[in-house]
PDB file of C-alpha atoms in Angstrom:
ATOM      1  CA  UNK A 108      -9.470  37.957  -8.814  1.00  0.00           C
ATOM      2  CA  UNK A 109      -8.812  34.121  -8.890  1.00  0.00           C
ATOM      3  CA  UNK A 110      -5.451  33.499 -10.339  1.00  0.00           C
ATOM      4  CA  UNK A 111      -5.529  31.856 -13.914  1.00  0.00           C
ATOM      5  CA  UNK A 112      -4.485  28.516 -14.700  1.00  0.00           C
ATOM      6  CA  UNK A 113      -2.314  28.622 -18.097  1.00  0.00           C
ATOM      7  CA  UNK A 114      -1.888  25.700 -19.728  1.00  0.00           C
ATOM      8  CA  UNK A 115       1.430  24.756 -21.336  1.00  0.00           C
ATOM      9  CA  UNK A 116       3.937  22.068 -21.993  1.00  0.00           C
ATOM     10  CA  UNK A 117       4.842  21.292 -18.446  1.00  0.00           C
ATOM     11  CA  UNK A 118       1.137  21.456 -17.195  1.00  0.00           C
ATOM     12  CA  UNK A 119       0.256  19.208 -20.448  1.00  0.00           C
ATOM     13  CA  UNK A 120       3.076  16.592 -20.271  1.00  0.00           C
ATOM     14  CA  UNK A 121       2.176  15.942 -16.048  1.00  0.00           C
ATOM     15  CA  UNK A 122      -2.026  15.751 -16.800  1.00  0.00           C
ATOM     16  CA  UNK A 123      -0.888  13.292 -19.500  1.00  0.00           C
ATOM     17  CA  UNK A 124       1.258  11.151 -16.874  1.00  0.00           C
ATOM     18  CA  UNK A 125      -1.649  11.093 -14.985  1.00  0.00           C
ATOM     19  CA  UNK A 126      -3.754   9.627 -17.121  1.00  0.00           C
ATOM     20  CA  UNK A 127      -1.519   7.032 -18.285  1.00  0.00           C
ATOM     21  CA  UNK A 128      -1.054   6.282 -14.438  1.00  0.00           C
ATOM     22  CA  UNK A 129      -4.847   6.205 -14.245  1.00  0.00           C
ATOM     23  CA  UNK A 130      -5.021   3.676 -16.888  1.00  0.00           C
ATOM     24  CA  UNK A 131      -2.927   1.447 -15.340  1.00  0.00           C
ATOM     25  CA  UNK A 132      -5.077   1.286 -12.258  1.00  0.00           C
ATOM     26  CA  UNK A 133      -7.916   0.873 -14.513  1.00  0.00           C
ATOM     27  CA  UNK A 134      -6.201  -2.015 -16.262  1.00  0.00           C
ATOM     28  CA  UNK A 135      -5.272  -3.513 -13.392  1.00  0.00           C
ATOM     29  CA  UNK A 136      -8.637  -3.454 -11.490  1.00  0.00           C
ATOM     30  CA  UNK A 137     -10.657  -4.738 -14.565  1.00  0.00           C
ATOM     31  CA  UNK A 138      -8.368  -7.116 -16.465  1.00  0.00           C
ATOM     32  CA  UNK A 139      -5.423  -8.154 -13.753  1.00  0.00           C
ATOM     33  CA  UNK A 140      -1.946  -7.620 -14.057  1.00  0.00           C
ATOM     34  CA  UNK A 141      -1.744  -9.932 -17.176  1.00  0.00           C
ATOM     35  CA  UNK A 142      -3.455  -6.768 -18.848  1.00  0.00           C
ATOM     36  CA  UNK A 143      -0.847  -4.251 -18.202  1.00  0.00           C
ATOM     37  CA  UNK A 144       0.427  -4.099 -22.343  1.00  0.00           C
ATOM     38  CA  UNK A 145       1.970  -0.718 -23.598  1.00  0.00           C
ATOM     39  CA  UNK A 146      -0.674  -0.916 -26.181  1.00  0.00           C
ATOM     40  CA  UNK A 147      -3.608  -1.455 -23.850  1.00  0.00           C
ATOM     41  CA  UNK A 148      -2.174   1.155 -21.374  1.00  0.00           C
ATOM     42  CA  UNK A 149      -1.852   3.755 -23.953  1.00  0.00           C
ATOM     43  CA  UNK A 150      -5.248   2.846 -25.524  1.00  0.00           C
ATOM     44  CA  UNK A 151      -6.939   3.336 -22.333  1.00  0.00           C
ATOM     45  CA  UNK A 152      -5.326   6.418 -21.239  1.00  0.00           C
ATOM     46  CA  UNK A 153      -6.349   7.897 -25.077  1.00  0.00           C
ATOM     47  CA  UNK A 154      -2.941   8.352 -26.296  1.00  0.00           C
ATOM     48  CA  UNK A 155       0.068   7.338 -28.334  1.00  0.00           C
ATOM     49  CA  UNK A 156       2.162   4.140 -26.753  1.00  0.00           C
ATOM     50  CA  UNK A 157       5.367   6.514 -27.336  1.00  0.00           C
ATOM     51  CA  UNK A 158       4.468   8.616 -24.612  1.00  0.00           C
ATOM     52  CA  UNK A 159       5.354   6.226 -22.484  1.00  0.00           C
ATOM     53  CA  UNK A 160       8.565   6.187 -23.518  1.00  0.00           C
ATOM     54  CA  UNK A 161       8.969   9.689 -23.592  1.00  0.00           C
ATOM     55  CA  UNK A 162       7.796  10.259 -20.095  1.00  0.00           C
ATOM     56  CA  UNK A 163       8.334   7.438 -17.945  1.00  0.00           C
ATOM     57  CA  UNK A 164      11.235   5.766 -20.318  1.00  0.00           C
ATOM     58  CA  UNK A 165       9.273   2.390 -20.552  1.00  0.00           C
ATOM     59  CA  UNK A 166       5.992   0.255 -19.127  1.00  0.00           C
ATOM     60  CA  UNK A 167       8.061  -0.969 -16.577  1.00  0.00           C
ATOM     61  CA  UNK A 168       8.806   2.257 -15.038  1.00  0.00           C
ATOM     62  CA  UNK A 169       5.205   3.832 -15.782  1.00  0.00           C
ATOM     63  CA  UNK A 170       4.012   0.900 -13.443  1.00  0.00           C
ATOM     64  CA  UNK A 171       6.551   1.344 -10.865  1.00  0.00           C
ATOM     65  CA  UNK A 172       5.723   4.429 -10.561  1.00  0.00           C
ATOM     66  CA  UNK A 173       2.049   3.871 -10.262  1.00  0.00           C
ATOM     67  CA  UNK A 174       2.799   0.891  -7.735  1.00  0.00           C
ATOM     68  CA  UNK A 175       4.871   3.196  -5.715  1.00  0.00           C
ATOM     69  CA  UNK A 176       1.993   5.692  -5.720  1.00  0.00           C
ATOM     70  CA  UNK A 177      -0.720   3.130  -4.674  1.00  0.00           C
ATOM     71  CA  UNK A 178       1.589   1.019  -1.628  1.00  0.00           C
ATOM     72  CA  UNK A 179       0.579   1.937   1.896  1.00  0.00           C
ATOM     73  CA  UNK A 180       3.866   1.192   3.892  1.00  0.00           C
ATOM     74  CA  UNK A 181       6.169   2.985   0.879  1.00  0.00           C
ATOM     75  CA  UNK A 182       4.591   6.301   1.551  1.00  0.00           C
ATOM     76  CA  UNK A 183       4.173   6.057   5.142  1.00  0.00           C
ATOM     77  CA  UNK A 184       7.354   7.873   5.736  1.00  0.00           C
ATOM     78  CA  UNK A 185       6.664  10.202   3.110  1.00  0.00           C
ATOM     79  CA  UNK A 186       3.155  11.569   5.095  1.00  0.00           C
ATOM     80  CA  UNK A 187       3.855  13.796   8.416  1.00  0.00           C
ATOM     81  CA  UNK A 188       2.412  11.416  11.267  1.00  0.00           C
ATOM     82  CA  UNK A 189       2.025  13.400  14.223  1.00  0.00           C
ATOM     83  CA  UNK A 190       2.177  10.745  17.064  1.00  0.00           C
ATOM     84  CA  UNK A 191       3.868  11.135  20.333  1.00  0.00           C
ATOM     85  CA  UNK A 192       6.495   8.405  20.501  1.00  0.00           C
ATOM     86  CA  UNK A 193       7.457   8.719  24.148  1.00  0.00           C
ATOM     87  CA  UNK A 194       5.315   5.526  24.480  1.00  0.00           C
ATOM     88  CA  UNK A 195       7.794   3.616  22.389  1.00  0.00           C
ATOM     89  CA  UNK A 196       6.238   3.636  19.603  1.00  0.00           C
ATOM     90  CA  UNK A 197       3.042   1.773  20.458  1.00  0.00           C
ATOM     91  CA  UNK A 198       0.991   4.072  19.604  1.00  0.00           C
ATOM     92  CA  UNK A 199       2.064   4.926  16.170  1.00  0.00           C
ATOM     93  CA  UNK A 200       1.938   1.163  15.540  1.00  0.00           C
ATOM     94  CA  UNK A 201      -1.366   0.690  16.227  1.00  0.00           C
ATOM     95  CA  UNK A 202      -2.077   3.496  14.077  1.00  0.00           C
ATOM     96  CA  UNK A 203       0.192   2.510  11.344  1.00  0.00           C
ATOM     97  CA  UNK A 204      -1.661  -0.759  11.370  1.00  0.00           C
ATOM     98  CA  UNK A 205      -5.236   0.020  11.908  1.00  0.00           C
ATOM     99  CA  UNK A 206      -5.062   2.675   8.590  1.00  0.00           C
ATOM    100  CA  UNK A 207      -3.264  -0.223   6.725  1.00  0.00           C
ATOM    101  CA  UNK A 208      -6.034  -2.120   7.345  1.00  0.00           C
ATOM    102  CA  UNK A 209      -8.754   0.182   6.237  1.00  0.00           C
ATOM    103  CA  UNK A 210      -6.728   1.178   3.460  1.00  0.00           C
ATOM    104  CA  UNK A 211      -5.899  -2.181   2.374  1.00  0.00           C
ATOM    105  CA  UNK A 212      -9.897  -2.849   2.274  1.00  0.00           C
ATOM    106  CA  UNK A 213     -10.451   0.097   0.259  1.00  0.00           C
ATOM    107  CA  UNK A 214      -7.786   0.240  -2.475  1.00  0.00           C
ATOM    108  CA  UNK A 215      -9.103  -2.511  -4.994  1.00  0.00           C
ATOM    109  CA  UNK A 216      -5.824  -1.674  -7.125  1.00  0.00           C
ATOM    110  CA  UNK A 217      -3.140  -2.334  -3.910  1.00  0.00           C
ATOM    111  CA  UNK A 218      -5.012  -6.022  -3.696  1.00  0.00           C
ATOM    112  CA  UNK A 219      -4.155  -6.494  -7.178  1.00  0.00           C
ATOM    113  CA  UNK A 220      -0.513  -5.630  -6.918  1.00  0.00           C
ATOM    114  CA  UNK A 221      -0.254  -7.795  -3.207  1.00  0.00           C
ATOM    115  CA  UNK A 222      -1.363 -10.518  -5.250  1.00  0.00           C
ATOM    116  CA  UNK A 223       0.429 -10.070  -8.356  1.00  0.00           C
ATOM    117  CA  UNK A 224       3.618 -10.220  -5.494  1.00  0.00           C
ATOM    118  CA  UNK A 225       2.734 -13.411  -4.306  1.00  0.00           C
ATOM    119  CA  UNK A 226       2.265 -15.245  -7.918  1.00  0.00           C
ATOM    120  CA  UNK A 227       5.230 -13.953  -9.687  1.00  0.00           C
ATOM    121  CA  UNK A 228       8.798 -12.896  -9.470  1.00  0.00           C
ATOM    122  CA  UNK A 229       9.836  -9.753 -11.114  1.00  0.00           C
ATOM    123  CA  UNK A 230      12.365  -7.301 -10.258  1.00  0.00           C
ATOM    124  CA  UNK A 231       9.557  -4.119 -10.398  1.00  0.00           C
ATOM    125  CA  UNK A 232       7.663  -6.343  -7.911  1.00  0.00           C
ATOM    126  CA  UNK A 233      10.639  -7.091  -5.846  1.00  0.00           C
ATOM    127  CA  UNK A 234      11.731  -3.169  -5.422  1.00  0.00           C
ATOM    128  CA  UNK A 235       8.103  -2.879  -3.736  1.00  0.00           C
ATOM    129  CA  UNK A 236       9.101  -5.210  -1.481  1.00  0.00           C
ATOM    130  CA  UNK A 237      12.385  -3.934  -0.987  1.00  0.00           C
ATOM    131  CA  UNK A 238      11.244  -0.039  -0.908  1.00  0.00           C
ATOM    132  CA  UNK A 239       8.120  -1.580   2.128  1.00  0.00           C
ATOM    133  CA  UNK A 240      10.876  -3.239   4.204  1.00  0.00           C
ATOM    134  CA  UNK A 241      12.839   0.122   4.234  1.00  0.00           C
ATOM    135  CA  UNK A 242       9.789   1.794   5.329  1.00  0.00           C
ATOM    136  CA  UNK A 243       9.043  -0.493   8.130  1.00  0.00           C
ATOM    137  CA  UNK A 244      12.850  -0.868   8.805  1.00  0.00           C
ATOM    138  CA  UNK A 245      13.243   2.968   9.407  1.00  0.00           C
ATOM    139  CA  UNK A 246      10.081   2.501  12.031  1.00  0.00           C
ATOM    140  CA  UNK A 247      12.174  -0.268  13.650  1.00  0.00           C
ATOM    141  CA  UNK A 248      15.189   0.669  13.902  1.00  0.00           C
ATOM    142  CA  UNK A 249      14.480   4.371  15.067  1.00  0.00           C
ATOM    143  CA  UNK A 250      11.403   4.147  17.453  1.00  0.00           C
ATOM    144  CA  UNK A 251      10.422   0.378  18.363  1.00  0.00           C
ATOM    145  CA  UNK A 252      13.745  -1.731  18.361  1.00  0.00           C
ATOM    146  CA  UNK A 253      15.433   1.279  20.906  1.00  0.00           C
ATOM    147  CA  UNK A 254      12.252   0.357  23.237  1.00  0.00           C
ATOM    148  CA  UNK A 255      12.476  -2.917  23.009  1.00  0.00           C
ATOM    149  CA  UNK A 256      16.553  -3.385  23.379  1.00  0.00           C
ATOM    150  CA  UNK A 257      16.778  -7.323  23.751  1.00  0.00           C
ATOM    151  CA  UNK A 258      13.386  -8.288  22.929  1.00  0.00           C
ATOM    152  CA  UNK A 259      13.202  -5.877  19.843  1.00  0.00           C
ATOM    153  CA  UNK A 260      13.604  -9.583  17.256  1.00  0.00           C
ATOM    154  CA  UNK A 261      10.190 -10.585  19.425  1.00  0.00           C
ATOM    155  CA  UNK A 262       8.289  -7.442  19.017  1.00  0.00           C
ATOM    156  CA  UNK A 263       9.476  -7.264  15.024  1.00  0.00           C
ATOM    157  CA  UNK A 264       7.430 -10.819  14.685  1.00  0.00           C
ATOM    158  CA  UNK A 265       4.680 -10.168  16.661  1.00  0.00           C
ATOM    159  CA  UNK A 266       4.596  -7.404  13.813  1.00  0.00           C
ATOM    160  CA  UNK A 267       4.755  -9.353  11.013  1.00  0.00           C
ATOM    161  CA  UNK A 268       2.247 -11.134  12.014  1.00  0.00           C
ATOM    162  CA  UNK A 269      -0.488  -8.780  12.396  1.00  0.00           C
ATOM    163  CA  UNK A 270       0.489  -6.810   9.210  1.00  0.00           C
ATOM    164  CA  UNK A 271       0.658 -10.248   7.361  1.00  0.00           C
ATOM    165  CA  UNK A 272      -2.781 -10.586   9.154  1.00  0.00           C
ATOM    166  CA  UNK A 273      -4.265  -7.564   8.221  1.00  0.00           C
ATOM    167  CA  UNK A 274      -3.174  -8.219   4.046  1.00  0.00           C
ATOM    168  CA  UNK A 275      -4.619 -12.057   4.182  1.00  0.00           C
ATOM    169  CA  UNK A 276      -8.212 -11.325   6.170  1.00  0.00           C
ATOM    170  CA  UNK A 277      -8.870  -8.498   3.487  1.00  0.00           C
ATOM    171  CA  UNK A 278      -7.690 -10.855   0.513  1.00  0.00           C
ATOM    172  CA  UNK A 279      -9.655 -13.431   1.485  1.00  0.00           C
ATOM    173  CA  UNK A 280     -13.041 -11.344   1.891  1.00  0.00           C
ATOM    174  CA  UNK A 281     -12.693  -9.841  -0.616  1.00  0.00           C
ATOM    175  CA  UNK A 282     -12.408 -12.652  -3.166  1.00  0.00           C
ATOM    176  CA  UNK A 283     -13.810 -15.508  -1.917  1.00  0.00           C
ATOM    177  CA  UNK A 284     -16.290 -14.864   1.116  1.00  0.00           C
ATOM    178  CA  UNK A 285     -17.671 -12.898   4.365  1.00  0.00           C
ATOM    179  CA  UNK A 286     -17.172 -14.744   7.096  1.00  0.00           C
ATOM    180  CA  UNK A 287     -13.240 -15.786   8.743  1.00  0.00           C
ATOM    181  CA  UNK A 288     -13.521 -17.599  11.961  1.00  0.00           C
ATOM    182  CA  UNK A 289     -17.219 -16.819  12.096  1.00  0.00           C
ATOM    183  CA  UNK A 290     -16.609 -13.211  12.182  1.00  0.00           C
ATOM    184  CA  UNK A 291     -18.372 -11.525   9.252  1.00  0.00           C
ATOM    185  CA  UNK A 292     -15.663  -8.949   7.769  1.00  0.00           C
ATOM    186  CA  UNK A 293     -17.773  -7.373   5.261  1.00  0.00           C
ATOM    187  CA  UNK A 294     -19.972  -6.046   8.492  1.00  0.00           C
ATOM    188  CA  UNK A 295     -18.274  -2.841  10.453  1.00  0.00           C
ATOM    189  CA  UNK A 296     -19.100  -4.674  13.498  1.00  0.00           C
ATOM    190  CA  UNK A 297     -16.962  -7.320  12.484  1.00  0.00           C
ATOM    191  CA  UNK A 298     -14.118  -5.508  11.355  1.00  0.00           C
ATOM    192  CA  UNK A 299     -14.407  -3.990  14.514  1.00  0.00           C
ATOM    193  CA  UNK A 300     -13.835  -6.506  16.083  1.00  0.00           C
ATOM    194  CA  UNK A 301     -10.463  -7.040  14.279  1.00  0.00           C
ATOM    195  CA  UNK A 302      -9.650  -3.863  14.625  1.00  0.00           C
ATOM    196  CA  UNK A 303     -10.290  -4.074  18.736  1.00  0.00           C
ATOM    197  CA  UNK A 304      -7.843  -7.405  18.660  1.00  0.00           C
ATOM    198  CA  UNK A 305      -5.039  -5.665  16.338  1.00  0.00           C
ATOM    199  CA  UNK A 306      -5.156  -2.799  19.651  1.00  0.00           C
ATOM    200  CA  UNK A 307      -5.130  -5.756  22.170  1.00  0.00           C
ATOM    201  CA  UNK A 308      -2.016  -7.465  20.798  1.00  0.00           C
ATOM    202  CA  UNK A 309       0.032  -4.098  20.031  1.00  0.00           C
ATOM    203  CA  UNK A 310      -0.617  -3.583  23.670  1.00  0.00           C
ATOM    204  CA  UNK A 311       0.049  -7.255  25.143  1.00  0.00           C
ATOM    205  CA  UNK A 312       3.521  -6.797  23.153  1.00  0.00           C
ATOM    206  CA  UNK A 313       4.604  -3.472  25.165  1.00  0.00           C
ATOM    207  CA  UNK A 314       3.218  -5.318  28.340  1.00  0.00           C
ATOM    208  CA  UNK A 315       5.420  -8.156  28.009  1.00  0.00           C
ATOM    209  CA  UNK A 316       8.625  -5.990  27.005  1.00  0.00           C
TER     210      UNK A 316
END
């Protein structure tokens, strides 16, 4: 026989975090980030405002949490990537990049929170940003700088300029129009086309180690 599912306190108090985590995804897809109010969230999610408090200790931390839960390169060490890295990593970094940029392009909420980065300074926004440059720094320093010894600065640019790539093609496309340099990214042919030049310059880098 199926094993029963008995509700109690602990199962209650972690459905309830997950709606008021849902809410603020809600919130922030709908209204902005200039929407996130303990008395909004808590209306939305269908409870009292002192849960919050009680289970996350304030907003803040309720949407650091959810921010946490929703950013691509803060979990990406927290996900088993099976990836042979005898290559020096190039591999995984095409991979790393090519997800971020579907997954980016899907996750209306994550565009909301990239954005929300670039207008204002908080300290919740600037532990995302601290907690994403760990992430990528543990790729870095483990797999890609080793391989790239001397030139490991160069590669590490090249980098930051695809990822910064990747964020900014899917921003703009998906708030103002279709088309960037002529190539339509709201087609798959043209995001495969992207896709086929983030490959090409992951592999020009390792070719000109």
């Amino acid at each position: 026989m199926p094993r029963k599912v008995v509700q109690g306190p602990i199962r209650d108090k972690e459905k309830t975090k997950q709606k008021l985590l849902a809410a603020v995804g809600k919130i922030l897809r709908v209204k902005g980030y200039s929407g996130l109010k303990v008395s909004k969230i808590a209306a939305v999610a269908g409870f009292d405002k002192k849960l919050i408090y009680e289970y996350f200790g304030s907003t803040d931390k309720l949407i650091d949490e959810y921010i946490k839960s929703q950013d691509y390169w803060s979990k990406i060490n927290q996900n088993s990537i099976e990836v042979d890295i005898s290559d020096g990593g190039k591999e995984l970094s095409k991979m790393a990049i090519l997800n971020q940029f579907e997954n980016f392009r899907k996750n209306k909420e994550l565009q909301k929170i990239i954005l929300w980065e670039l207008s204002e300074s908080k300290p919740i926004l600037r532990r995302l940003v601290e907690q994403r440059e760990e992430a990528g720094s543990m790729i870095f320093e483990n797999i890609t700088d080793p391989h790239f010894g001397e030139g490991a600065t160069r590669y590490r640019a090249i980098m930051a300029l695809i990822v910064s790539g990747a964020y900014y093609l899917n921003l703009y496309t998906g708030y103002n129009a279709s088309k960037f340099c002529g190539i339509d990214l709201k087609s798959e042919e043209g995001r495969h086309e992207i896709e086929k030049a983030i490959a090409e310059l992951v592999d020009l880098a390792y070719e000109k180690k």
